Structures are given as C-alpha cells and as structure tokens.
Coordinates of C-alpha atoms in Angstrom, one line a residue:
R1 CA -19.3 170.2 -58.7
Q2 CA -20.5 169.3 -62.2
H3 CA -19.2 172.7 -63.5
L4 CA -15.8 171.8 -62.0
L5 CA -15.8 168.6 -64.1
S6 CA -17.2 170.1 -67.3
D7 CA -15.7 173.6 -67.5
P8 CA -13.3 174.3 -64.7
V9 CA -11.2 176.9 -66.6
R10 CA -14.0 179.5 -66.4
L11 CA -15.0 179.0 -62.9
I12 CA -14.4 181.0 -59.7
L13 CA -15.6 179.2 -56.6
V14 CA -16.3 180.7 -53.3
A15 CA -17.1 178.2 -50.5
P16 CA -17.6 178.2 -46.8
L17 CA -15.4 176.0 -44.6
R18 CA -18.0 173.3 -44.0
A19 CA -18.6 172.8 -47.7
V20 CA -14.9 172.4 -48.2
L21 CA -14.5 169.9 -45.4
Q22 CA -17.5 167.7 -46.3
R23 CA -16.7 164.4 -48.0
V24 CA -18.8 163.9 -51.2
P25 CA -19.7 161.1 -53.6
P26 CA -16.9 160.3 -56.0
R27 CA -16.4 162.1 -59.3
A28 CA -16.9 158.9 -61.3
L29 CA -20.5 158.8 -60.0
H30 CA -21.3 162.1 -61.8
A31 CA -20.2 160.6 -65.1
S32 CA -22.1 157.4 -64.6
V33 CA -25.4 159.0 -63.5
A34 CA -25.7 162.3 -65.4
F35 CA -27.4 162.1 -68.8
S36 CA -28.8 164.4 -71.5
L37 CA -32.1 164.5 -73.3
S38 CA -32.5 165.8 -76.9
P39 CA -35.3 166.0 -79.5
D40 CA -35.6 162.8 -81.5
Q41 CA -33.7 160.8 -78.9
E42 CA -34.9 157.3 -78.1
F43 CA -35.6 157.3 -74.3
G44 CA -38.3 155.4 -72.5
R45 CA -40.8 157.6 -70.5
E46 CA -40.9 155.1 -67.6
E47 CA -37.1 154.9 -67.7
L48 CA -36.9 158.6 -67.2
I49 CA -39.3 158.5 -64.3
R50 CA -37.1 155.7 -62.7
R51 CA -33.9 157.7 -63.1
L52 CA -35.4 160.9 -61.7
E53 CA -36.6 159.1 -58.6
G54 CA -33.2 157.5 -58.2
M55 CA -31.5 160.8 -58.6
G56 CA -33.5 162.3 -55.7
Y57 CA -36.2 164.3 -57.6
T58 CA -39.5 164.7 -55.8
R59 CA -42.6 163.9 -57.7
G60 CA -45.6 166.2 -57.5
S61 CA -48.5 167.7 -59.5
L62 CA -46.6 170.9 -60.6
V63 CA -43.0 171.8 -60.9
T64 CA -42.0 175.1 -59.4
E65 CA -38.6 174.5 -57.7
A66 CA -35.4 172.8 -58.5
G67 CA -35.4 169.1 -57.7
E68 CA -39.1 168.5 -58.6
F69 CA -40.7 166.6 -61.4
A70 CA -44.3 165.9 -62.5
V71 CA -45.9 163.5 -65.0
R72 CA -48.8 164.5 -67.1
G73 CA -49.6 162.1 -69.9
S74 CA -46.9 162.3 -72.6
L75 CA -45.3 165.3 -70.8
I76 CA -42.7 165.1 -68.0
D77 CA -41.8 168.4 -66.3
L78 CA -38.6 168.6 -64.3
F79 CA -36.3 171.1 -62.8
P80 CA -32.6 170.0 -62.8
P81 CA -29.9 172.1 -61.2
S82 CA -28.1 172.4 -64.6
T83 CA -30.7 174.3 -66.6
P84 CA -31.7 178.0 -66.3
G85 CA -35.3 177.0 -65.5
P86 CA -37.6 174.0 -65.4
V87 CA -37.7 171.8 -68.5
R88 CA -40.7 170.2 -70.3
I89 CA -40.0 166.9 -72.0
E90 CA -42.7 165.8 -74.5
F91 CA -42.7 162.1 -75.6
S92 CA -44.1 160.3 -78.6
G93 CA -44.0 156.7 -77.5
D94 CA -40.4 156.1 -76.4
T95 CA -39.0 159.0 -78.4
V96 CA -38.3 162.5 -77.1
E97 CA -40.4 164.8 -79.3
S98 CA -39.3 168.1 -77.8
V99 CA -37.3 169.7 -75.0
R100 CA -38.5 173.1 -73.8
L101 CA -38.0 175.5 -71.0
F102 CA -41.2 176.7 -69.2
D103 CA -42.3 179.4 -66.8
P104 CA -42.8 177.9 -63.3
E105 CA -45.5 180.5 -62.5
S106 CA -47.6 180.4 -65.7
Q107 CA -46.5 176.8 -66.5
R108 CA -46.3 177.9 -70.2
S109 CA -43.7 176.5 -72.5
S110 CA -41.1 178.8 -73.9
E111 CA -37.6 178.4 -75.5
A112 CA -36.9 175.1 -77.3
L113 CA -33.6 173.5 -76.2
E114 CA -31.2 171.3 -78.3
K115 CA -30.2 169.4 -75.2
A116 CA -30.9 169.3 -71.5
L117 CA -28.3 168.0 -69.0
I118 CA -30.0 166.0 -66.1
L119 CA -28.0 165.9 -62.9
P120 CA -28.7 164.4 -59.5
V121 CA -30.3 166.6 -56.8
K122 CA -29.3 164.5 -53.7
E123 CA -25.9 163.4 -52.4
A124 CA -27.2 159.9 -51.7
L125 CA -28.6 158.3 -54.9
L126 CA -31.8 156.5 -54.3
F127 CA -31.3 153.7 -56.8
R128 CA -31.9 150.2 -55.5
E129 CA -28.2 149.1 -56.1
H130 CA -26.9 151.9 -53.8
F131 CA -29.4 151.0 -51.1
E132 CA -28.4 147.4 -51.3
G133 CA -24.7 148.3 -51.0
A134 CA -25.5 150.5 -48.0
A135 CA -27.4 147.7 -46.3
K136 CA -24.5 145.3 -46.7
R137 CA -22.0 147.8 -45.2
L138 CA -24.3 148.6 -42.3
S139 CA -24.9 144.9 -41.6
A140 CA -21.1 144.4 -41.5
R141 CA -20.8 147.3 -39.1
L142 CA -23.5 145.8 -36.9
E143 CA -21.6 142.5 -36.8
E144 CA -18.4 144.3 -35.7
D145 CA -20.2 146.3 -33.0
P146 CA -23.0 144.4 -31.2
S147 CA -23.7 147.4 -29.0
L148 CA -25.6 148.9 -32.0
K149 CA -28.1 146.0 -32.0
D150 CA -30.9 148.4 -30.8
S151 CA -30.2 151.4 -32.9
A152 CA -29.1 149.9 -36.2
P153 CA -32.1 147.6 -37.1
P154 CA -34.6 150.5 -37.7
L155 CA -32.2 152.3 -40.0
L156 CA -31.2 149.0 -41.7
E157 CA -34.9 148.3 -42.4
K158 CA -35.4 151.6 -44.1
I159 CA -32.3 151.1 -46.2
R160 CA -33.4 147.6 -47.2
Q161 CA -36.8 148.8 -48.2
N162 CA -35.3 151.5 -50.4
I163 CA -37.0 154.2 -48.3
P164 CA -35.5 157.7 -48.4
F165 CA -35.3 159.3 -44.9
P166 CA -34.3 162.7 -43.4
G167 CA -30.5 162.9 -42.8
V168 CA -29.6 160.2 -45.3
E169 CA -26.7 162.4 -46.5
F170 CA -25.0 161.7 -43.1
Y171 CA -24.8 158.0 -44.0
L172 CA -22.9 158.5 -47.3
P173 CA -20.0 156.3 -46.2
Y174 CA -22.4 153.4 -46.2
F175 CA -23.6 154.2 -49.7
Y176 CA -20.2 154.6 -51.4
P177 CA -17.1 152.6 -50.6
A178 CA -14.8 155.7 -51.0
L179 CA -15.8 159.4 -50.7
E180 CA -13.9 162.3 -52.1
T181 CA -13.7 166.0 -51.3
L182 CA -14.1 169.3 -53.1
F183 CA -10.3 169.4 -53.6
D184 CA -10.5 166.2 -55.7
F185 CA -12.7 168.1 -58.2
L186 CA -10.3 171.0 -58.7
P187 CA -7.9 171.1 -61.7
P188 CA -4.2 170.6 -61.0
R189 CA -3.2 174.3 -61.3
T190 CA -6.1 175.7 -59.2
S191 CA -5.2 178.8 -57.2
L192 CA -6.5 178.7 -53.6
F193 CA -7.1 181.8 -51.5
L194 CA -7.9 181.7 -47.8
E195 CA -9.7 184.7 -46.3
E196 CA -8.5 185.6 -42.8
P197 CA -6.3 182.4 -42.3
S198 CA -6.1 182.9 -38.5
E199 CA -9.9 183.1 -38.1
L200 CA -10.2 180.1 -40.4
E201 CA -7.9 178.1 -38.2
E202 CA -10.0 178.9 -35.2
E203 CA -13.2 177.9 -37.1
L204 CA -11.5 174.7 -38.2
S205 CA -10.7 173.7 -34.6
R206 CA -14.2 174.7 -33.4
F207 CA -15.9 172.7 -36.2
G208 CA -13.8 169.6 -35.4
E209 CA -14.6 169.8 -31.7
Q210 CA -18.3 170.2 -32.4
A211 CA -18.4 167.3 -34.8
E212 CA -16.6 165.1 -32.4
E213 CA -18.9 166.1 -29.5
A214 CA -22.0 165.4 -31.6
W215 CA -20.6 162.0 -32.5
Q216 CA -19.8 161.1 -28.9
N217 CA -23.3 162.2 -27.8
A218 CA -24.8 159.9 -30.5
L219 CA -22.7 157.0 -29.3
S220 CA -23.9 157.6 -25.7
R221 CA -27.4 157.3 -27.0
E222 CA -26.4 154.1 -28.8
E223 CA -27.2 155.7 -32.1
I224 CA -25.3 154.6 -35.2
W225 CA -23.4 157.4 -37.0
P226 CA -20.3 157.4 -39.1
N227 CA -17.4 159.0 -37.2
P228 CA -16.5 162.6 -38.1
G229 CA -13.4 161.5 -40.1
E230 CA -15.6 159.5 -42.4
L231 CA -17.9 162.5 -43.1
F232 CA -15.4 165.5 -43.0
L233 CA -11.8 166.3 -43.6
R234 CA -9.8 166.3 -40.4
K235 CA -7.7 169.4 -39.5
E236 CA -4.5 167.6 -40.6
E237 CA -6.0 166.6 -44.0
F238 CA -7.2 170.2 -44.6
R239 CA -3.7 171.6 -43.9
E240 CA -2.2 169.2 -46.5

C-alpha cells in the first residue's frame, strides 16, 4: 500500500478477493508513522528501538527475515519491507553514521544507502497510544453489551498492558476509529479488471456467508469479535 501512495503511476496490482475486501488502517497513518534514516541524521538510538517495536518489528539476535531487528552496541540491524534487503544502521552517539545493506546469510555489510525508508510491518501498531485508544473503545463496547463480561476482560487486560497477541489484526476497529479499504489507496483514474466475474460473484457470496457464520459461532461462545462488516467490505459495498 505504501507504493500506492508514493508512486501509483508505475504500479500494476494483482490482488485476491480477500485482500480487496479487508478493511485496513487509514492512509494518514502511513504518513504519520513511516520515516527515513540517512547518514549524518540526528536520530536517537533508543528512539529508533522504540519506533521499531511500535511498528511491529520482532527483536532478536540476528536479522534474517523481513520484520526483524537486532541491536548490537552502536549497530541496529533491521529488515523493513521497503528495502531490497536488511539494513544496518551505525550510530555515533545520537547521529546516524552510516546506512548499509547487508547479506542476511553472511551478515556482512555491502552497499551504502543514501536513505532507507522504514515502514510498519504489522496492521495494528503497537505504540502505547494505540493500545490506550483500543482499551477505551473495548471498554465502551463492554458497557453496551454486558453479555461480554466473561470474554472481554482477558482481552482488555492484554490491551491495557500493551501486550501484542495472536490475531490482534482482527481487532483493528478498536485500534482505529475509521478503517479504509484498498480502493481508498487507488488513484482516481485507476483501471480495474475482474477475472471471471461470475466466479468472483460466487466467491464473494461464499466469503460473506463464511465470515457471518464464524462471527455467529464466536457470539455463541460469548467471545468478543468485531462484526464482519467492520472487518470486511460487504457485498453491496464491493459492487459500488
């Protein structure tokens, strides 16, 4: 989606139906969270670590896959989805001394970069302010529906403690007041092509039925889940 915002003219996008239907964090979030690192830039090492954790990067001892980062003294290795490979940031105090690509297998530094764009790797940002907002919205939902008094508290406690958990992306409506869709990221004159429209219509109906059934089953178990319309485009919205 970052490419759709930064350079949409040169982009051809092929997407499965589920990806098109899924509601996603708003475009403004990309602009507010994404940042760049360049040599000679003033940027605190601890601030970089805080931002990487909030953007969903997993901290480890070595970086070999996208979405990971490692801290070794004055070096911070990370693998953002926006670079051709993992990046090594060397600090001198609170100044970026160098930005280089490195080989994830040999761990040896290679090409120097003038700039590295750092993007989130998770749909749900893990910054404290987003968790606090999600906790407030979930608490309001609990007050509206007392039947969730058994299922909501464990989830609410995780959110209040700023603890990432599996499936957090299914709670995006609590993290962001308004979600968008892939269509919101497309330029005004985008050409859309549907492959096998009749089969797509059947798949659209089938997906809607499955999502509704899964939600109803969750309700019967007194589990708290956003309704399908909060997470995905409904059939009528997709046709529009």
